[in-house]
């Protein structure tokens, strides 16, 4: 059914049409009784659809201009017929209502109630029988507009005066009224059909933090849907930024929120490659947080589902999805109506590799969101590396207990855990390569500055993934401190978004 959307900075309002009394007394606010005088030409001046046989009420589907129903000013398309001359028709079939209206005489009293959510068949162009004296079953079909054959047999020989509202009768108007307000602060948007990777090309749903949902909003074209999606996302992002600023007032300089927002996380396991669930991510201080619901108080931060140290995670863009999305976005903006099955693929995907070889796989709705997450992760990791200065991991080699330190100023250092004696030390620039067994062991290849020879250092770690991610973080941060423009040139998502 048709609705109207009204967007403000903080709220999305859904409006539905309703009939309201604008003047006069209203004994029953829901029901209206309208007296019509049947005219020799045009009859009652209305058509109806529906009936009990289709489990829907009989509804006024057409009102003919300047005819009796129109001149009354009290009847509207979408009015459900409740009574005819005092006889209830709420459980009547279409044919029964047609016969009752035809035989109701010249003065007909119709009691109606406006349906805000009119039956879907009212909108469908299923046809309307033309002028005919044949009152066949087809002419009285609940899927057709039964209108002209409601004329009946007028006893008047001269044209009767059309019915019109008197001064004492109430006046009604059909207006757009606010029926649902969806707060946009911490709200989320979904274009995907639940439990699938099917993308709705011209529809989406907005879900508020308090559980209020718009339901599926379907637009006339993919272009219109994309425009609304962009406008809503912008307002949600602005409100998220305000929430971040408020949260940061209560936090120290080393514990600031860099970025946060909703994503979809793919559930783990081979049995559910298409199942995604909403998660709220946050980059704050030294940590990367995963929540099921957004943190709204300082206590909520300790209730995260997962928390990882930023130095020990690795952010990865999935380029394949970006390439596939080129034709997808082109079709969306051309307004081609299709259901896209991307075979377990979603555009705008990234993963975060964490300790012990595990990773979280995420999807966002727009390329601009992906670009922001990429830049935010980079910034948050660099800040944490600079704040921390160094990270030390315990390791072993050939039975010896060792310590491996990454230092932002010095580079790599390995020393004996018991005696604290330094075994070797190299700068970041001396690292020329590495290899690992994917489990616990890694080989680091360093170039000796004096001999120019490559020296191989082998180490064994309990959590090799965390160590490798940390090495990547420190080296990337070091390069960024020397040449920020180089790092900017490496942003995959931002480069893709701007070029398109």
Coordinates of C-alpha atoms in Angstrom, one line a residue:
X1 CA 0.0 0.0 0.0
X2 CA 1.1 3.5 -0.6
X3 CA 2.8 5.6 2.0
X4 CA 4.8 8.8 2.1
X5 CA 8.2 9.3 3.7
X6 CA 9.3 12.4 5.5
X7 CA 13.0 12.7 6.5
X8 CA 14.5 15.0 9.1
X9 CA 18.0 14.9 10.6
X10 CA 17.0 12.6 13.4
X11 CA 13.7 10.9 12.4
X12 CA 12.2 9.0 9.4
X13 CA 8.5 9.5 9.5
X14 CA 6.0 7.2 7.7
X15 CA 2.8 8.9 6.6
X16 CA -0.4 7.1 5.6
X17 CA -3.6 8.5 4.1
X18 CA -6.6 8.8 6.4
X19 CA -10.0 10.4 6.3
X20 CA -10.5 13.0 9.0
X21 CA -13.4 15.2 10.0
X22 CA -12.4 18.9 9.5
X23 CA -15.7 20.4 10.7
X24 CA -19.0 19.5 12.2
X25 CA -20.1 17.0 14.9
X26 CA -18.8 13.4 14.7
X27 CA -20.9 10.9 16.6
X28 CA -18.7 8.0 15.5
X29 CA -15.2 9.0 14.5
X30 CA -14.5 5.7 12.6
X31 CA -17.8 5.3 10.7
X32 CA -19.5 7.8 8.3
X33 CA -23.0 7.4 7.1
X34 CA -23.5 9.2 3.7
X35 CA -26.9 9.6 2.0
X36 CA -26.8 9.5 -1.8
X37 CA -29.6 10.2 -4.3
X38 CA -29.3 7.9 -7.3
X39 CA -29.0 9.8 -10.6
X40 CA -30.6 8.6 -13.8
X41 CA -27.3 8.9 -15.5
X42 CA -24.3 7.7 -13.5
X43 CA -26.3 6.1 -10.7
X44 CA -24.5 6.5 -7.4
X45 CA -21.3 7.6 -9.1
X46 CA -19.0 5.0 -7.6
X47 CA -17.5 1.5 -8.1
X48 CA -16.6 -1.2 -5.7
X49 CA -14.2 -4.1 -5.4
X50 CA -13.8 -7.0 -3.0
X51 CA -16.0 -9.4 -1.1
X52 CA -16.1 -12.1 1.6
X53 CA -15.2 -14.8 -1.0
X54 CA -11.8 -13.3 -1.2
X55 CA -11.5 -12.7 2.5
X56 CA -11.4 -8.9 2.0
X57 CA -14.0 -6.2 2.6
X58 CA -16.0 -4.5 -0.1
X59 CA -14.1 -1.3 -0.9
X60 CA -15.0 1.8 -2.9
X61 CA -12.5 1.6 -5.8
X62 CA -13.6 4.5 -8.0
X63 CA -15.5 7.8 -7.5
X64 CA -16.8 9.4 -10.7
X65 CA -16.2 13.1 -10.9
X66 CA -19.2 15.4 -10.5
X67 CA -21.5 12.4 -9.7
X68 CA -23.5 11.7 -6.5
X69 CA -20.7 10.2 -4.5
X70 CA -18.2 12.9 -5.5
X71 CA -20.6 15.7 -4.8
X72 CA -21.3 14.4 -1.3
X73 CA -17.7 15.2 -0.3
X74 CA -17.9 12.4 2.3
X75 CA -16.8 9.3 0.3
X76 CA -13.3 8.4 -0.7
X77 CA -11.5 5.7 -2.6
X78 CA -10.4 3.1 0.0
X79 CA -13.6 3.4 2.1
X80 CA -14.9 0.0 3.2
X81 CA -18.6 -0.4 2.9
X82 CA -20.0 -1.4 6.4
X83 CA -23.8 -0.9 5.9
X84 CA -26.3 -0.2 3.1
X85 CA -29.6 1.3 4.3
X86 CA -28.8 0.0 7.8
X87 CA -28.1 -3.6 6.6
X88 CA -24.7 -4.8 7.6
X89 CA -22.5 -6.1 4.7
X90 CA -19.3 -6.7 6.6
X91 CA -19.4 -10.5 5.8
X92 CA -21.2 -10.2 2.5
X93 CA -20.0 -11.4 -0.9
X94 CA -19.3 -9.0 -3.7
X95 CA -22.5 -10.1 -5.6
X96 CA -24.6 -9.6 -2.5
X97 CA -23.4 -6.0 -2.0
X98 CA -23.9 -5.3 -5.7
X99 CA -27.5 -6.5 -5.6
X100 CA -28.2 -4.6 -2.4
X101 CA -26.9 -1.4 -3.9
X102 CA -28.9 -1.9 -7.1
X103 CA -32.2 -2.5 -5.3
X104 CA -31.7 0.1 -2.5
X105 CA -34.0 2.6 -4.2
X106 CA -33.3 6.2 -5.1
X107 CA -32.2 7.3 -1.6
X108 CA -29.3 5.2 -0.4
X109 CA -27.6 5.5 3.0
X110 CA -24.1 4.0 2.9
X111 CA -22.0 3.6 6.1
X112 CA -18.3 3.4 5.4
X113 CA -15.0 3.2 7.3
X114 CA -11.7 4.3 5.6
X115 CA -9.0 1.6 5.3
X116 CA -5.6 3.1 5.7
X117 CA -4.0 -0.1 4.4
X118 CA -6.2 -0.7 1.4
X119 CA -6.3 -4.2 -0.1
X120 CA -3.6 -4.7 -2.7
X121 CA -6.1 -5.6 -5.4
X122 CA -7.4 -2.0 -5.2
X123 CA -4.1 -0.9 -6.8
X124 CA -4.0 -3.5 -9.5
X125 CA -5.3 -2.6 -13.0
X126 CA -7.3 -5.8 -13.3
X127 CA -9.8 -4.2 -15.6
X128 CA -13.3 -2.7 -15.4
X129 CA -16.3 -3.8 -17.4
X130 CA -17.6 -1.3 -19.9
X131 CA -21.2 0.0 -20.2
X132 CA -23.5 -2.9 -20.6
X133 CA -27.0 -3.9 -19.5
X134 CA -25.6 -7.4 -19.0
X135 CA -25.3 -8.0 -15.2
X136 CA -23.3 -11.2 -15.6
X137 CA -21.1 -12.8 -13.0
X138 CA -18.1 -11.3 -14.7
X139 CA -19.5 -7.8 -14.4
X140 CA -19.9 -8.4 -10.6
X141 CA -16.5 -10.0 -10.1
X142 CA -14.8 -8.9 -6.9
X143 CA -11.6 -8.3 -8.9
X144 CA -13.4 -5.8 -11.3
X145 CA -14.8 -2.4 -10.6
X146 CA -18.5 -3.0 -10.2
X147 CA -19.9 0.4 -11.0
X148 CA -22.2 1.2 -13.9
X149 CA -24.5 -1.8 -13.2
X150 CA -25.2 -0.4 -9.7
X151 CA -27.5 2.2 -11.4
X152 CA -30.6 0.2 -10.5
X153 CA -34.0 1.1 -11.9
X154 CA -34.8 4.7 -11.1
X155 CA -38.5 5.6 -10.7
X156 CA -37.8 9.2 -11.4
X157 CA -38.8 10.5 -14.9
X158 CA -36.9 13.7 -14.5
X159 CA -33.3 14.3 -13.4
X160 CA -33.0 14.5 -9.6
X161 CA -30.9 17.0 -7.9
X162 CA -27.5 15.7 -6.8
X163 CA -26.9 15.1 -3.2
X164 CA -24.7 17.6 -1.4
X165 CA -23.6 18.2 2.2
X166 CA -25.7 20.6 4.2
X167 CA -24.3 23.2 6.6
X168 CA -24.9 21.0 9.6
X169 CA -23.3 17.9 8.2
X170 CA -19.6 17.1 9.1
X171 CA -17.0 17.7 6.4
X172 CA -14.2 15.2 5.7
X173 CA -10.9 15.3 4.0
X174 CA -8.3 12.7 3.0
X175 CA -4.9 13.7 4.4
X176 CA -1.4 12.3 4.9
X177 CA -1.0 11.7 8.6
X178 CA 2.1 10.7 10.6
X179 CA 1.7 7.0 11.7
X180 CA 5.2 5.8 12.5
X181 CA 8.4 7.6 13.6
X182 CA 11.7 5.7 13.3
X183 CA 14.6 7.3 15.3
X184 CA 17.7 7.3 13.1
X185 CA 20.3 7.5 15.9
X186 CA 22.1 4.1 15.8
X187 CA 19.6 2.9 13.3
X188 CA 20.5 0.3 10.6
X189 CA 19.5 -0.3 7.0
X190 CA 19.2 -3.6 5.2
X191 CA 18.6 -4.2 1.5
X192 CA 18.9 -8.0 1.7
X193 CA 16.2 -10.6 2.0
X194 CA 16.4 -12.3 5.4
X195 CA 18.6 -15.4 5.4
X196 CA 19.8 -14.9 1.8
X197 CA 22.3 -12.9 -0.3
X198 CA 19.4 -11.7 -2.5
X199 CA 19.8 -7.9 -2.9
X200 CA 16.6 -5.9 -3.3
X201 CA 17.4 -3.5 -6.1
X202 CA 14.6 -1.0 -5.3
X203 CA 13.7 -1.7 -1.7
X204 CA 15.2 -1.7 1.8
X205 CA 14.2 -1.7 5.5
X206 CA 15.2 0.7 8.3
X207 CA 15.4 -0.7 11.8
X208 CA 15.7 1.6 14.8
X209 CA 17.8 0.8 17.9
X210 CA 14.6 0.3 20.0
X211 CA 13.3 -2.4 17.6
X212 CA 10.9 -0.2 15.6
X213 CA 11.0 -1.2 11.9
X214 CA 9.6 0.6 8.8
X215 CA 8.9 -2.8 7.2
X216 CA 10.0 -3.2 3.5
X217 CA 10.0 0.2 1.8
X218 CA 9.6 -0.5 -2.0
X219 CA 10.3 2.4 -4.4
X220 CA 9.2 3.0 -8.0
X221 CA 12.8 2.7 -9.3
X222 CA 16.2 1.6 -8.2
X223 CA 17.4 5.2 -8.7
X224 CA 14.8 6.6 -6.2
X225 CA 15.7 3.8 -3.8
X226 CA 19.4 4.6 -4.1
X227 CA 18.8 8.3 -3.4
X228 CA 16.8 7.6 -0.3
X229 CA 19.3 5.0 0.9
X230 CA 22.1 7.6 0.5
X231 CA 20.1 10.3 2.3
X232 CA 19.3 8.1 5.2
X233 CA 22.8 6.7 5.5
X234 CA 24.2 10.3 5.6
X235 CA 21.8 11.3 8.4
X236 CA 22.6 8.1 10.4
X237 CA 26.4 8.7 9.9
X238 CA 26.0 12.3 11.1
X239 CA 24.1 11.1 14.3
X240 CA 26.8 8.4 14.9
X241 CA 29.4 11.1 14.7
X242 CA 27.5 13.2 17.3
X243 CA 27.3 10.1 19.6
X244 CA 31.1 9.5 19.2
X245 CA 31.8 13.1 20.2
X246 CA 29.6 12.8 23.3
X247 CA 31.3 9.5 24.2
X248 CA 34.8 11.0 23.7
X249 CA 34.1 13.8 26.2
X250 CA 34.1 11.1 28.9
X251 CA 37.2 9.3 27.6
X252 CA 40.9 10.1 27.9
X253 CA 43.0 11.2 24.9
X254 CA 44.3 7.7 24.6
X255 CA 40.9 6.0 24.7
X256 CA 39.0 8.0 22.0
X257 CA 36.4 6.4 19.7
X258 CA 37.8 6.5 16.1
X259 CA 34.8 5.0 14.4
X260 CA 31.7 2.9 15.0
X261 CA 28.7 1.6 13.1
X262 CA 26.5 -1.3 12.0
X263 CA 27.7 -4.1 9.7
X264 CA 26.5 -7.6 8.7
X265 CA 28.7 -10.5 9.8
X266 CA 28.7 -13.8 8.0
X267 CA 28.0 -16.6 10.4
X268 CA 30.8 -19.2 10.7
X269 CA 30.4 -22.7 9.4
X270 CA 30.0 -24.4 6.1
X271 CA 26.2 -25.0 6.7
X272 CA 25.4 -21.3 6.6
X273 CA 27.4 -19.5 3.9
X274 CA 24.5 -17.2 3.2
X275 CA 23.5 -16.4 6.8
X276 CA 24.4 -12.9 8.1
X277 CA 23.6 -11.2 11.3
X278 CA 23.8 -7.6 12.3
X279 CA 26.8 -6.5 14.5
X280 CA 27.9 -3.2 15.8
X281 CA 31.7 -2.5 15.4
X282 CA 33.7 0.1 17.3
X283 CA 37.3 1.2 17.1
X284 CA 38.2 2.7 20.5
X285 CA 41.5 3.4 22.1
X286 CA 43.6 0.2 21.9
X287 CA 40.8 -2.1 21.0
X288 CA 38.5 -3.4 18.2
X289 CA 35.1 -4.2 19.6
X290 CA 32.2 -6.4 18.3
X291 CA 28.8 -5.9 19.8
X292 CA 25.3 -7.3 19.2
X293 CA 23.8 -4.0 20.3
X294 CA 25.5 -0.5 20.3
X295 CA 27.1 0.7 23.6
X296 CA 25.0 3.5 24.9
X297 CA 26.8 3.9 28.3
X298 CA 30.3 3.6 29.6
X299 CA 29.4 0.3 31.3
X300 CA 28.4 -1.2 27.9
X301 CA 31.9 -1.2 26.7
X302 CA 32.9 -4.1 28.9
X303 CA 29.9 -6.1 27.6
X304 CA 31.3 -6.6 24.1
X305 CA 31.0 -10.0 22.5
X306 CA 34.6 -9.8 21.3
X307 CA 37.5 -7.5 22.0
X308 CA 40.8 -7.5 20.1
X309 CA 44.0 -5.5 20.4
X310 CA 44.3 -3.2 17.4
X311 CA 48.0 -4.0 16.9
X312 CA 47.2 -7.7 16.5
X313 CA 44.4 -7.5 13.8
X314 CA 44.6 -7.2 10.0
X315 CA 42.0 -5.4 7.9
X316 CA 41.4 -6.9 4.4
X317 CA 39.3 -5.6 1.6
X318 CA 37.8 -8.2 -0.7
X319 CA 38.5 -6.9 -4.2
X320 CA 36.5 -9.6 -5.9
X321 CA 33.2 -8.1 -4.6
X322 CA 34.2 -4.7 -5.8
X323 CA 34.8 -5.9 -9.3
X324 CA 31.5 -7.7 -9.4
X325 CA 29.7 -4.7 -8.1
X326 CA 30.6 -2.5 -11.1
X327 CA 27.9 -4.0 -13.2
X328 CA 25.5 -4.3 -10.2
X329 CA 25.7 -0.6 -9.4
X330 CA 25.3 0.3 -13.1
X331 CA 22.1 -1.7 -13.3
X332 CA 20.8 -0.2 -10.1
X333 CA 21.2 3.3 -11.4
X334 CA 19.7 2.5 -14.8
X335 CA 16.6 1.3 -12.9
X336 CA 16.7 -2.3 -14.2
X337 CA 14.4 -4.4 -12.0
X338 CA 16.0 -7.7 -11.2
X339 CA 16.6 -9.9 -8.2
X340 CA 20.4 -10.4 -8.1
X341 CA 21.7 -13.7 -6.9
X342 CA 25.4 -13.2 -6.3
X343 CA 26.1 -16.8 -5.4
X344 CA 27.2 -16.3 -1.8
X345 CA 28.8 -13.0 -2.7
X346 CA 27.9 -9.6 -1.4
X347 CA 29.4 -6.3 -2.6
X348 CA 31.3 -4.1 -0.1
X349 CA 32.9 -6.9 2.0
X350 CA 35.9 -6.9 4.3
X351 CA 37.4 -9.2 6.9
X352 CA 39.4 -8.7 10.0
X353 CA 42.0 -11.3 10.7
X354 CA 42.5 -11.9 14.4
X355 CA 44.6 -14.3 16.5
X356 CA 45.1 -18.0 16.0
X357 CA 44.3 -17.8 12.3
X358 CA 40.6 -16.8 12.8
X359 CA 38.8 -14.0 11.0
X360 CA 35.5 -12.1 11.0
X361 CA 33.9 -11.5 7.6
X362 CA 31.7 -8.4 7.3
X363 CA 29.5 -6.7 4.7
X364 CA 28.3 -3.1 4.5
X365 CA 25.5 -1.5 2.4
X366 CA 27.5 1.1 0.5
X367 CA 31.0 1.7 -1.0
X368 CA 31.3 4.9 1.0
X369 CA 30.9 2.9 4.2
X370 CA 33.6 0.5 3.1
X371 CA 36.0 3.3 2.4
X372 CA 35.4 4.8 5.9
X373 CA 36.0 1.5 7.6
X374 CA 39.2 1.0 5.7
X375 CA 40.6 4.4 6.6
X376 CA 39.4 4.2 10.2
X377 CA 41.0 0.9 10.8
X378 CA 44.3 2.2 9.3
X379 CA 44.1 5.3 11.5
X380 CA 43.2 3.5 14.7
X381 CA 46.0 0.9 14.2
X382 CA 48.6 3.6 13.5
X383 CA 47.6 5.6 16.6
X384 CA 47.8 2.5 18.8
X385 CA 51.2 1.6 17.4
X386 CA 52.5 5.1 18.2
X387 CA 50.9 5.1 21.6
X388 CA 52.2 1.7 22.5
X389 CA 55.7 2.2 21.2
X390 CA 56.6 -1.5 21.5
X391 CA 55.1 -5.0 21.9
X392 CA 56.8 -8.0 23.3
X393 CA 55.9 -11.6 22.6
X394 CA 57.3 -14.7 24.3
X395 CA 58.6 -17.3 21.9
X396 CA 61.0 -20.2 21.7
X397 CA 63.6 -21.7 19.4
X398 CA 65.4 -25.1 19.7
X399 CA 64.1 -25.4 23.3
X400 CA 65.2 -21.9 24.4
X401 CA 62.7 -19.5 26.0
X402 CA 63.0 -16.2 24.1
X403 CA 61.3 -12.8 23.9
X404 CA 60.6 -11.0 20.6
X405 CA 60.1 -7.2 20.7
X406 CA 58.7 -4.9 18.1
X407 CA 59.8 -1.3 18.8
X408 CA 58.5 1.6 16.8
X409 CA 61.8 3.5 17.1
X410 CA 64.3 0.6 17.2
X411 CA 62.8 -2.2 15.1
X412 CA 63.2 -6.0 15.9
X413 CA 64.9 -7.3 19.0
X414 CA 65.3 -10.9 20.3
X415 CA 66.6 -11.6 23.8
X416 CA 66.9 -14.4 26.2
X417 CA 63.9 -14.6 28.5
X418 CA 66.0 -15.5 31.6
X419 CA 69.3 -13.6 31.2
X420 CA 67.7 -10.7 29.2
X421 CA 70.8 -10.9 26.9
X422 CA 70.1 -9.4 23.4
X423 CA 70.6 -12.1 20.8
X424 CA 70.1 -10.0 17.7
X425 CA 68.6 -6.7 16.6
X426 CA 67.6 -5.3 13.2
X427 CA 65.8 -2.2 11.9
X428 CA 62.5 -2.4 10.1
X429 CA 64.3 -1.5 6.8
X430 CA 66.5 -4.5 7.2
X431 CA 63.6 -7.0 6.9
X432 CA 63.7 -8.3 3.4
X433 CA 61.2 -11.2 3.5
X434 CA 59.5 -13.8 5.6
X435 CA 57.8 -17.2 5.5
X436 CA 55.8 -19.3 7.9
X437 CA 54.2 -22.8 8.2
X438 CA 50.8 -21.4 8.9
X439 CA 50.9 -22.8 12.4
X440 CA 53.5 -21.7 14.9
X441 CA 56.9 -21.2 13.1
X442 CA 58.1 -18.2 11.1
X443 CA 61.4 -17.4 9.3
X444 CA 62.4 -13.7 9.2
X445 CA 65.0 -12.7 6.6
X446 CA 67.2 -9.7 7.5
X447 CA 70.0 -8.1 5.5
X448 CA 73.2 -7.4 7.5
X449 CA 74.1 -3.7 6.9
X450 CA 77.9 -4.5 6.9
X451 CA 78.2 -7.8 5.0
X452 CA 75.0 -7.3 2.9
X453 CA 74.3 -11.0 3.5
X454 CA 70.8 -12.3 4.3
X455 CA 70.5 -13.7 7.8
X456 CA 67.6 -16.1 8.6
X457 CA 66.1 -16.0 12.1
X458 CA 63.6 -18.7 13.0
X459 CA 61.1 -18.4 15.9
X460 CA 58.1 -20.3 17.2
X461 CA 55.1 -18.5 18.7
X462 CA 52.0 -19.8 20.5
X463 CA 49.8 -17.3 18.4
X464 CA 51.6 -16.8 15.2
X465 CA 48.8 -14.9 13.5
X466 CA 48.8 -12.2 16.2
X467 CA 52.5 -11.7 15.9
X468 CA 52.5 -11.5 12.0
X469 CA 49.6 -9.0 12.2
X470 CA 51.5 -6.9 14.7
X471 CA 54.6 -6.9 12.5
X472 CA 52.4 -5.7 9.6
X473 CA 50.9 -3.0 11.8
X474 CA 54.3 -1.7 13.0
X475 CA 55.8 -1.6 9.5
X476 CA 52.8 0.1 8.0
X477 CA 52.7 2.7 10.8
X478 CA 56.5 3.3 10.3
X479 CA 56.0 3.8 6.5
X480 CA 53.0 6.1 7.2
X481 CA 55.1 8.3 9.5
X482 CA 57.7 8.6 6.8
X483 CA 55.5 9.0 3.8
X484 CA 51.7 9.6 4.5
X485 CA 50.9 10.0 0.8
X486 CA 52.1 6.5 0.1
X487 CA 49.6 5.1 2.6
X488 CA 46.8 7.2 1.1
X489 CA 47.5 5.7 -2.3
X490 CA 46.9 2.2 -0.9
X491 CA 43.3 2.7 0.1
X492 CA 41.5 0.2 -2.1
X493 CA 37.9 1.0 -1.2
X494 CA 38.3 4.8 -1.3
X495 CA 40.0 4.6 -4.7
X496 CA 37.2 2.5 -6.1
X497 CA 34.5 4.7 -4.7
X498 CA 35.9 7.9 -6.0
X499 CA 36.7 6.5 -9.5
X500 CA 33.1 5.3 -9.8

